[in-house]
Tab-separated table of C-alpha atoms in Angstrom:
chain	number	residue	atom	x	y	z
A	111	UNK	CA	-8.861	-1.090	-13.113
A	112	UNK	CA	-8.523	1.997	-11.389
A	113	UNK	CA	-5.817	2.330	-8.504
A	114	UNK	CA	-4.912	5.132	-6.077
A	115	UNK	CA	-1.929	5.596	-4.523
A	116	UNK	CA	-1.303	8.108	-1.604
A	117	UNK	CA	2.212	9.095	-0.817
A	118	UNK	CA	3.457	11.401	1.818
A	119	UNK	CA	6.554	12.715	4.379
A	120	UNK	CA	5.852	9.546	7.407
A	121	UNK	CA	6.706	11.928	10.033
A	122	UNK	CA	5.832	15.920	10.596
A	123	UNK	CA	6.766	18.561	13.210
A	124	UNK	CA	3.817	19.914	15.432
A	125	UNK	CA	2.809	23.299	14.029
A	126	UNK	CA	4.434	22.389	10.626
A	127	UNK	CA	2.144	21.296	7.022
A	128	UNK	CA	1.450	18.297	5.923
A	129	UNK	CA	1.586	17.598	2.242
A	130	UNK	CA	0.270	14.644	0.566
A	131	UNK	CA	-0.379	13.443	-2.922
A	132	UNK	CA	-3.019	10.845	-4.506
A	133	UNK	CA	-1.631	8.914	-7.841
A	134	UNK	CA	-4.231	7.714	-9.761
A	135	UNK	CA	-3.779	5.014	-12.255
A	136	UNK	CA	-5.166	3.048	-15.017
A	137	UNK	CA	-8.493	5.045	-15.198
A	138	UNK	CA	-9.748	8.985	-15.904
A	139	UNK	CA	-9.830	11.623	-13.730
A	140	UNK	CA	-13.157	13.025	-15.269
A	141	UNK	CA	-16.329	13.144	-13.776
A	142	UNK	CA	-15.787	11.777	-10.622
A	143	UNK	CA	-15.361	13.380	-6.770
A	144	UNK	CA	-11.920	12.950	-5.610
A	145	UNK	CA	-11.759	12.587	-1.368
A	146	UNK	CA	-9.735	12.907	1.733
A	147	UNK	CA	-10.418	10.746	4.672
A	148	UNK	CA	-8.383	9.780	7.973
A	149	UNK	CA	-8.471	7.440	10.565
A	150	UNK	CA	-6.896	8.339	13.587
A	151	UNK	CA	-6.418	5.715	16.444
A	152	UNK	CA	-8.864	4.108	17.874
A	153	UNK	CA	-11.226	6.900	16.115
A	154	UNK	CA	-14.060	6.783	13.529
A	155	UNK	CA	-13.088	7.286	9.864
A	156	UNK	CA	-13.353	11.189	9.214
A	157	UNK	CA	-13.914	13.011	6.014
A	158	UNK	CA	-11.713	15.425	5.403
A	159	UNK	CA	-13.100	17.250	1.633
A	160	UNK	CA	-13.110	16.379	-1.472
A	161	UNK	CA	-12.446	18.060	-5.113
A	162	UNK	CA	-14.623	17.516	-8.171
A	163	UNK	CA	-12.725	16.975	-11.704
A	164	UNK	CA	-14.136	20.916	-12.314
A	165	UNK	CA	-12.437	22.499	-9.646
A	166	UNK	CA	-15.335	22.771	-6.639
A	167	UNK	CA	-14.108	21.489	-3.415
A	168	UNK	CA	-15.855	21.053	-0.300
A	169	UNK	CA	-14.938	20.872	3.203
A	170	UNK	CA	-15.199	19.207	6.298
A	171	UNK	CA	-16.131	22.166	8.438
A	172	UNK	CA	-13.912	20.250	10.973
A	173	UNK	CA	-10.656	21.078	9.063
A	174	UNK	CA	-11.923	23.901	6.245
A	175	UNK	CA	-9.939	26.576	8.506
A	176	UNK	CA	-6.819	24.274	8.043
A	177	UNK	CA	-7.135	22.382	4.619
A	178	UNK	CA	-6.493	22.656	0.773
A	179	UNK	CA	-7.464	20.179	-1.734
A	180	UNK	CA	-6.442	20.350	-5.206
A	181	UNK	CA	-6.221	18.855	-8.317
A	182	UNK	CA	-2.994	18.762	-11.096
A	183	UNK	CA	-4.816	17.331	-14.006
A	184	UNK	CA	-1.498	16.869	-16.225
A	185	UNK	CA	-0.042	14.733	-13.633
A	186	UNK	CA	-3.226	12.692	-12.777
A	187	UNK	CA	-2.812	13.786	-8.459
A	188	UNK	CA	-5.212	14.959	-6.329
A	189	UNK	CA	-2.955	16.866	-3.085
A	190	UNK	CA	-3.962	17.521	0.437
A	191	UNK	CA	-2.307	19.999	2.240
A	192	UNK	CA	-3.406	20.257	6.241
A	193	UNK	CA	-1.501	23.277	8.029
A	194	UNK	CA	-0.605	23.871	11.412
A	195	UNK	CA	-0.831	20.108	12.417
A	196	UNK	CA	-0.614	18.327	15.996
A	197	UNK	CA	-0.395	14.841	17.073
A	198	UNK	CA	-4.228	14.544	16.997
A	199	UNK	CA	-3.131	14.858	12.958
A	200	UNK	CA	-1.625	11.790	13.554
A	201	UNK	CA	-3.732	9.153	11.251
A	202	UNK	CA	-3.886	6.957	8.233
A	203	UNK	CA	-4.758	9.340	5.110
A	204	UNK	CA	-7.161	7.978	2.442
A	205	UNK	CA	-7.660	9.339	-0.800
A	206	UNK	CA	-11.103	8.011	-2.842
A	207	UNK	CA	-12.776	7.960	-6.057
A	208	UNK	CA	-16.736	8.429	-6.649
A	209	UNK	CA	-19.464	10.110	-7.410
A	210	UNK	CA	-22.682	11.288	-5.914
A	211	UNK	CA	-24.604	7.980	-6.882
A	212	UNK	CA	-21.681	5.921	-5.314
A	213	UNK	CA	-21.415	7.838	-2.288
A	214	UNK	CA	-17.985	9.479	-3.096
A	215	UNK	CA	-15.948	6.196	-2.310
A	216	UNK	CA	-16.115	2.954	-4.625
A	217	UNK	CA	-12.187	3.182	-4.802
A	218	UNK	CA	-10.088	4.028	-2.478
A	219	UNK	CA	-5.954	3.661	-1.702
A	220	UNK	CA	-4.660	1.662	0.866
A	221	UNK	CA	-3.223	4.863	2.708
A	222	UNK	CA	-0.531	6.360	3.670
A	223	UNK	CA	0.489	6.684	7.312
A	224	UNK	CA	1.123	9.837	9.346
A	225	UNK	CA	2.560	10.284	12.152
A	226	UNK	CA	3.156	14.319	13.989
A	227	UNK	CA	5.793	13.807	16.202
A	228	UNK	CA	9.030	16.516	16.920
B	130	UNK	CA	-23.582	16.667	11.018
B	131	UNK	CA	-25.616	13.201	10.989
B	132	UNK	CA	-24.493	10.792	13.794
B	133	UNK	CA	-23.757	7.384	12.555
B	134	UNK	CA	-24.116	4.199	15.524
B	135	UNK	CA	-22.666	0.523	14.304
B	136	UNK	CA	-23.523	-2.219	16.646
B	137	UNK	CA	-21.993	-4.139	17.483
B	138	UNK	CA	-18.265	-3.146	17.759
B	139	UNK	CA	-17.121	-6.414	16.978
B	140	UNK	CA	-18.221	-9.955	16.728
B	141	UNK	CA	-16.818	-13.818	16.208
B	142	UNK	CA	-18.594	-16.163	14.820
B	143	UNK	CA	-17.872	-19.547	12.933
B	144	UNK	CA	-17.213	-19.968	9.111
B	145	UNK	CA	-20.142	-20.301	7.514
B	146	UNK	CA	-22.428	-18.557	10.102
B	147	UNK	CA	-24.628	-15.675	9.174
B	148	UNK	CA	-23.234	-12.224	10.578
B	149	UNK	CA	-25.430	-9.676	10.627
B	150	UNK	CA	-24.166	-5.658	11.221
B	151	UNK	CA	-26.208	-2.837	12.116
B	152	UNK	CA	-26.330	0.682	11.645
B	153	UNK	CA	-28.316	3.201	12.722
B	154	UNK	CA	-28.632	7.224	11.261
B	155	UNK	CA	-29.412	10.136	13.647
B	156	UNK	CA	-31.648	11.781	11.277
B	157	UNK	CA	-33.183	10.199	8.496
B	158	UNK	CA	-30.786	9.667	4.992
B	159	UNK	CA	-33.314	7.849	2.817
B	160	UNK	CA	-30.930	5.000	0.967
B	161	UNK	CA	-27.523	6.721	0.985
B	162	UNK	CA	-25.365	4.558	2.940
B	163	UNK	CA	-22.740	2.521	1.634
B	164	UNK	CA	-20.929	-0.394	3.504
B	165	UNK	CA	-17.080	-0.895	3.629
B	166	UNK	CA	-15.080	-3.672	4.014
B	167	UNK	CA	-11.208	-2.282	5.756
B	168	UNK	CA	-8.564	-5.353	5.870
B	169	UNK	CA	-5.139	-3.717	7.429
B	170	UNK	CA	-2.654	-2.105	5.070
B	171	UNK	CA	-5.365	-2.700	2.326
B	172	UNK	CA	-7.490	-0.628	0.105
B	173	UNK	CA	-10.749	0.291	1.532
B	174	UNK	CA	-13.611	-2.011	-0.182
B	175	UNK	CA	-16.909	-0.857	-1.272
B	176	UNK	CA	-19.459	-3.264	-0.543
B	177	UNK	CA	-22.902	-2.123	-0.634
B	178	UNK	CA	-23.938	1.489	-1.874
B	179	UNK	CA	-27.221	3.028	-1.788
B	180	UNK	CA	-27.851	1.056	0.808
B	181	UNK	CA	-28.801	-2.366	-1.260
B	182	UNK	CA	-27.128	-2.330	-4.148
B	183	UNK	CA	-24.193	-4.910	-4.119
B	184	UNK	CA	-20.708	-3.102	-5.536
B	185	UNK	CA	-18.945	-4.712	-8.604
B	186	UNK	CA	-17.155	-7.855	-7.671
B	187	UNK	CA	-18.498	-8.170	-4.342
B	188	UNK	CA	-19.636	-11.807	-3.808
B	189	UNK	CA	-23.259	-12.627	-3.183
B	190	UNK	CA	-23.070	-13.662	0.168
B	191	UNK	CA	-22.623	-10.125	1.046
B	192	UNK	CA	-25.991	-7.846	1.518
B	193	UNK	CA	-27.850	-4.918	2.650
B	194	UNK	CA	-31.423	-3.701	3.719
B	195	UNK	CA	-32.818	-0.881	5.141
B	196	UNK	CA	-33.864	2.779	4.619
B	197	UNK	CA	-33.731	6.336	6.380
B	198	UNK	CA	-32.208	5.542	9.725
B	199	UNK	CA	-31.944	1.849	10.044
B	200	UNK	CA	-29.708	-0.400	7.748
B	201	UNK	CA	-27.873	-3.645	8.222
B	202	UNK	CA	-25.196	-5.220	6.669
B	203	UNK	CA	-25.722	-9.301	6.021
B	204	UNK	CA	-22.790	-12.034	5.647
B	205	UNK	CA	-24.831	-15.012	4.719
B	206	UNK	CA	-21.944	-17.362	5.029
B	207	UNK	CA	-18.775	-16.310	6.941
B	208	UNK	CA	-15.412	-16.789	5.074
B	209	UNK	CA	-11.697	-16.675	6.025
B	210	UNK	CA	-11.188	-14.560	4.048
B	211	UNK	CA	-14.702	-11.641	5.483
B	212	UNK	CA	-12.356	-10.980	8.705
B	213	UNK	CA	-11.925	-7.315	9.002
B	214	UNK	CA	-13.461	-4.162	10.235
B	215	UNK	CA	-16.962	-2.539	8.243
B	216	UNK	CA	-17.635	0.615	8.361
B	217	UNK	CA	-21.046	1.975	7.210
B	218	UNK	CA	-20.947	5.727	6.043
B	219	UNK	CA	-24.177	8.085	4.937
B	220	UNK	CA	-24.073	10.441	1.627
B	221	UNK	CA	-26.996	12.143	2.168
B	222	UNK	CA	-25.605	15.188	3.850
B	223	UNK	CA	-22.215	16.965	4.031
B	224	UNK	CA	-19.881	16.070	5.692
B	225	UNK	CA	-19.861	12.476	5.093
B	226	UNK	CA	-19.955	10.798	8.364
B	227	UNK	CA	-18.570	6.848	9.118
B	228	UNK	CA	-19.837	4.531	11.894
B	229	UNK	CA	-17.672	3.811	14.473
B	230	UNK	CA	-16.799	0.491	13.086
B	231	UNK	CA	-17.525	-3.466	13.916
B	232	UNK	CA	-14.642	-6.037	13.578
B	233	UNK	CA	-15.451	-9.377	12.371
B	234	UNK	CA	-13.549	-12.221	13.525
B	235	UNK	CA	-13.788	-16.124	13.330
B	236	UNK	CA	-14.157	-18.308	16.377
């Protein structure tokens, strides 16, 4: 069974990056869409992008001025990077597995929380 | 981006009661709409995708209808163990989009 497991800093500066990384485990990386959501307080669920196993990426024209996605293979990770961050930023970050039949999500991690603060 | 409405935002109702969840798309999205289940500090849940089609695992009592900008989400018998928050979210145009969300609860 395939699990995901986001990790992350907890706490970031205003103005500063956030880096995060996906672990995947006990299933391939091939083939299949890998996402980036959030859910901010008392907010909807937003998606953020996601990366195919090839390389593409797409955006969330919400955050594509602020946001990389990317994939290290070797190391089975998928990373999100989101730059100049405020404490709007602050959220629960989900990474997901899927593809375009099961609408990008049929596994997900149970998130990592974080919170921009200075 | 397409608007997604849940109604309503939360609800209580007795174990073993049918619970019934709607959604509704701001522009038609054919069947491509899946249903999650969100417990705190869990994992996300897939439910339903393409609208109908019940995700592996899910139990039975769990099921959706609907197509282009209508769908609903159907608990046939509550559980204990169905309290938490579904979210519905459409495919059929970037970017993904969620509903706002409808907590479940038991009286």
């Amino acid at each position: 069974q395939v699990h995901l497991q986001e990790s992350g800093p907890g706490l970031v500066k205003p103005s500063e990056t956030v880096s995060l990384t996906c672990t995947v485990s006990g299933g391939s990386m091939g083939n299949y869409y890998w996402s980036w959501m959030r859910q901010s307080p008392g907010k909807e669920l937003e998606w953020i992008g996601f990366i195919h196993w090839s390389g593409s990426v797409n955006y969330n024209p919400s955050f594509e001025s602020r946001v990389t996605i990317s994939l290290e293979t070797s190391k089975n990770q998928i990373s999100l990077k989101l730059h100049s961050v405020t404490a709007a930023d602050t959220a629960i970050y989900y990474c997901a597995r899927g593809d375009d039949s099961s609408g990008y999500g049929d596994h997900w991690g149970q998130g990592t929380l974080v919170t921009v603060s200075s | 981006d397409v608007q997604m409405t849940q109604s309503p935002s939360s609800l209580s109702a007795s174990v073993g009661d049918g619970v019934t969840i709607s959604c509704q798309a701001s522009q038609d999205i054919g069947t491509s709409l899946n249903w999650y289940q969100i417990k705190p500090r869990n994992a996300p849940k897939l439910l339903i995708y393409d609208a109908s089609l019940l995700a592996s695992g899910v139990p039975s009592r769990f099921s959706g209808r609907g197509s282009g900008t209508h769908f609903t989400l159907t608990i046939t018998s509550l559980q204990p163990e169905d309290v938490a928050t579904y979210h519905c979210q459409q495919y059929d145009n970037l970017p993904l989009t969620f509903g706002g969300g409808t907590k479940v609860d038991t009286k």
